């Protein structure tokens, strides 16, 4: 079970890479209001949700304590990210504050995951 959990943590990290990496590819044009949601961001956010929920289940099955408050906060922040990237996925030019919010929320979730 430990190997399975570690493997899904790896997939979870790949999801963050896609979400944050996709955001970073757009940072240069973000200031000009020309950033767009790239597919990697939507796929990364979905990967975070699926692997995160599975990780909670695997940890419960393994009788490992899960910090439910921390998970609930991460889930709430990710739901906002998911709604934004899903609804705006076909818009070719997003205002910088809106696009920047996705990056800030992603970084917030990374800090919550690592520092809480
Ligand atoms: C953008 C959103 C998210 C980010 C950036 C993120 C980040 C991370 C990181 C860096 C880790 C490894 C460090 C650690 O073990 O705490 C982790 C682990 C984990 N995450 Fe997430 N996460 C996100 C969303 C979620 C969601 C939505 C859930 C559940 C619904 C979730 C559940 C978990 C669980 C259960 C672990 C493993 C904890 C353990 O085995 O000790 N994550 N996450």
Coordinates of C-alpha atoms and ligand atoms in Angstrom, one line a residue:
X1 CA 0.0 0.0 0.0
X2 CA 2.9 2.3 0.8
X3 CA 4.3 1.9 -2.8
X4 CA 0.8 2.6 -4.2
X5 CA 0.5 5.8 -2.1
X6 CA 3.9 7.0 -3.1
X7 CA 3.1 6.3 -6.8
X8 CA -0.1 8.4 -6.5
X9 CA 1.8 11.2 -4.8
X10 CA 4.1 11.1 -7.8
X11 CA 1.1 11.4 -10.2
X12 CA -0.2 14.2 -7.9
X13 CA 3.1 16.0 -8.4
X14 CA 2.9 15.5 -12.2
X15 CA -0.5 17.1 -12.0
X16 CA 0.9 20.2 -10.2
X17 CA 3.7 20.3 -12.8
X18 CA 1.1 20.5 -15.6
X19 CA -1.1 23.1 -13.9
X20 CA 1.7 25.4 -12.7
X21 CA 3.9 24.8 -15.8
X22 CA 1.0 25.5 -18.1
X23 CA 0.4 28.8 -16.2
X24 CA 4.0 29.7 -16.4
X25 CA 4.2 29.3 -20.2
X26 CA 1.6 32.2 -20.4
X27 CA 3.3 34.6 -17.9
X28 CA 5.1 36.6 -20.6
X29 CA 1.9 37.5 -22.5
X30 CA -0.2 37.7 -19.3
X31 CA 0.8 41.4 -18.7
X32 CA -0.6 42.3 -22.2
X33 CA -3.9 40.6 -21.3
X34 CA -3.2 37.9 -23.9
X35 CA -2.9 34.8 -21.7
X36 CA -5.1 31.8 -22.3
X37 CA -5.9 28.6 -20.5
X38 CA -3.7 25.9 -22.1
X39 CA -4.9 22.2 -22.1
X40 CA -2.1 21.2 -19.6
X41 CA -3.7 23.5 -17.0
X42 CA -7.2 21.8 -17.3
X43 CA -5.6 18.3 -17.4
X44 CA -3.3 19.1 -14.5
X45 CA -6.2 20.4 -12.3
X46 CA -8.3 17.3 -13.1
X47 CA -5.3 15.1 -12.3
X48 CA -4.9 16.8 -8.9
X49 CA -8.6 16.2 -8.1
X50 CA -8.6 12.5 -9.1
X51 CA -5.2 11.6 -7.6
X52 CA -6.0 13.7 -4.4
X53 CA -9.3 11.9 -3.8
X54 CA -7.7 8.5 -4.4
X55 CA -4.8 9.4 -2.0
X56 CA -7.4 10.2 0.7
X57 CA -8.9 6.7 0.1
X58 CA -5.6 4.9 0.0
X59 CA -4.5 6.6 3.2
X60 CA -7.8 5.7 5.0
X61 CA -7.5 2.1 3.8
X62 CA -3.9 2.0 5.2
X63 CA -5.1 3.5 8.5
X64 CA -2.9 6.5 8.0
X65 CA -4.1 9.7 9.5
X66 CA -5.2 12.3 7.0
X67 CA -5.4 16.0 7.9
X68 CA -9.1 16.4 6.9
X69 CA -9.1 20.2 7.4
X70 CA -6.1 20.7 5.2
X71 CA -7.5 18.4 2.6
X72 CA -10.9 20.3 2.7
X73 CA -9.1 23.6 2.2
X74 CA -7.0 22.2 -0.7
X75 CA -10.1 20.8 -2.3
X76 CA -12.0 24.1 -1.9
X77 CA -9.2 26.0 -3.6
X78 CA -8.8 23.4 -6.3
X79 CA -12.6 23.6 -7.1
X80 CA -12.3 27.3 -7.7
X81 CA -9.2 26.7 -10.0
X82 CA -11.1 23.9 -11.8
X83 CA -14.2 26.1 -12.4
X84 CA -12.0 29.0 -13.7
X85 CA -10.0 26.8 -16.1
X86 CA -13.0 24.9 -17.3
X87 CA -15.3 27.9 -17.9
X88 CA -12.5 30.0 -19.6
X89 CA -10.8 27.2 -21.5
X90 CA -11.9 28.4 -24.9
X91 CA -11.3 32.1 -24.4
X92 CA -8.3 33.3 -26.4
X93 CA -7.4 36.3 -24.3
X94 CA -8.0 36.5 -20.6
X95 CA -7.6 39.7 -18.5
X96 CA -4.3 39.5 -16.4
X97 CA -6.1 39.6 -13.0
X98 CA -8.4 36.7 -13.8
X99 CA -5.6 34.6 -15.3
X100 CA -3.2 35.5 -12.5
X101 CA -5.8 34.4 -10.0
X102 CA -5.4 30.8 -11.3
X103 CA -1.6 30.9 -10.7
X104 CA -1.9 32.5 -7.3
X105 CA -4.5 29.9 -6.2
X106 CA -2.2 27.1 -7.5
X107 CA 0.8 28.5 -5.5
X108 CA -1.4 28.9 -2.5
X109 CA -2.4 25.2 -2.7
X110 CA 1.3 24.2 -3.0
X111 CA 2.1 26.3 0.1
X112 CA -0.9 24.8 2.0
X113 CA 0.2 21.3 1.0
X114 CA 3.9 21.8 2.0
X115 CA 3.8 24.2 5.0
X116 CA 0.5 23.4 6.9
Ligands
LIG1 C1 -3.8 22.4 -6.8 C2 -4.2 21.6 -5.8 C3 -3.3 20.7 -5.0 C4 -1.9 20.9 -4.8 C5 -1.0 21.9 -5.3 C6 -1.5 19.7 -3.9 C7 -0.2 19.5 -3.5 C8 0.2 18.4 -2.8 C9 1.6 18.1 -2.5 C10 2.8 19.0 -2.8 C11 1.6 16.9 -1.8 C12 2.8 16.2 -1.2 C13 3.1 16.6 0.1 C14 2.2 16.0 1.2 O1 2.3 14.8 1.4 O2 1.5 16.8 1.8 C15 0.2 16.5 -1.7 C16 -0.2 15.3 -1.1 C17 -1.5 14.9 -0.9 N1 -2.6 15.6 -1.4 FE1 -2.6 17.2 -2.6 N2 -2.6 19.0 -3.6 C18 -3.7 19.5 -4.3 C19 -5.0 19.0 -4.3 C20 -5.4 18.0 -3.5 C21 -6.8 17.6 -3.4 C22 -8.0 18.2 -4.1 C23 -6.8 16.5 -2.5 C24 -8.0 15.7 -2.0 C25 -9.2 15.8 -2.4 C26 -5.5 16.2 -2.1 C27 -5.1 15.2 -1.3 C28 -3.8 14.9 -1.0 C29 -3.4 13.8 -0.2 C30 -4.3 12.8 0.5 C31 -2.0 13.8 -0.2 C32 -1.0 12.7 0.5 C33 -0.8 13.0 1.9 C34 0.1 11.9 2.5 O3 0.1 10.8 2.0 O4 0.6 12.2 3.6 N3 -4.6 17.2 -2.8 N4 -0.6 17.4 -2.3

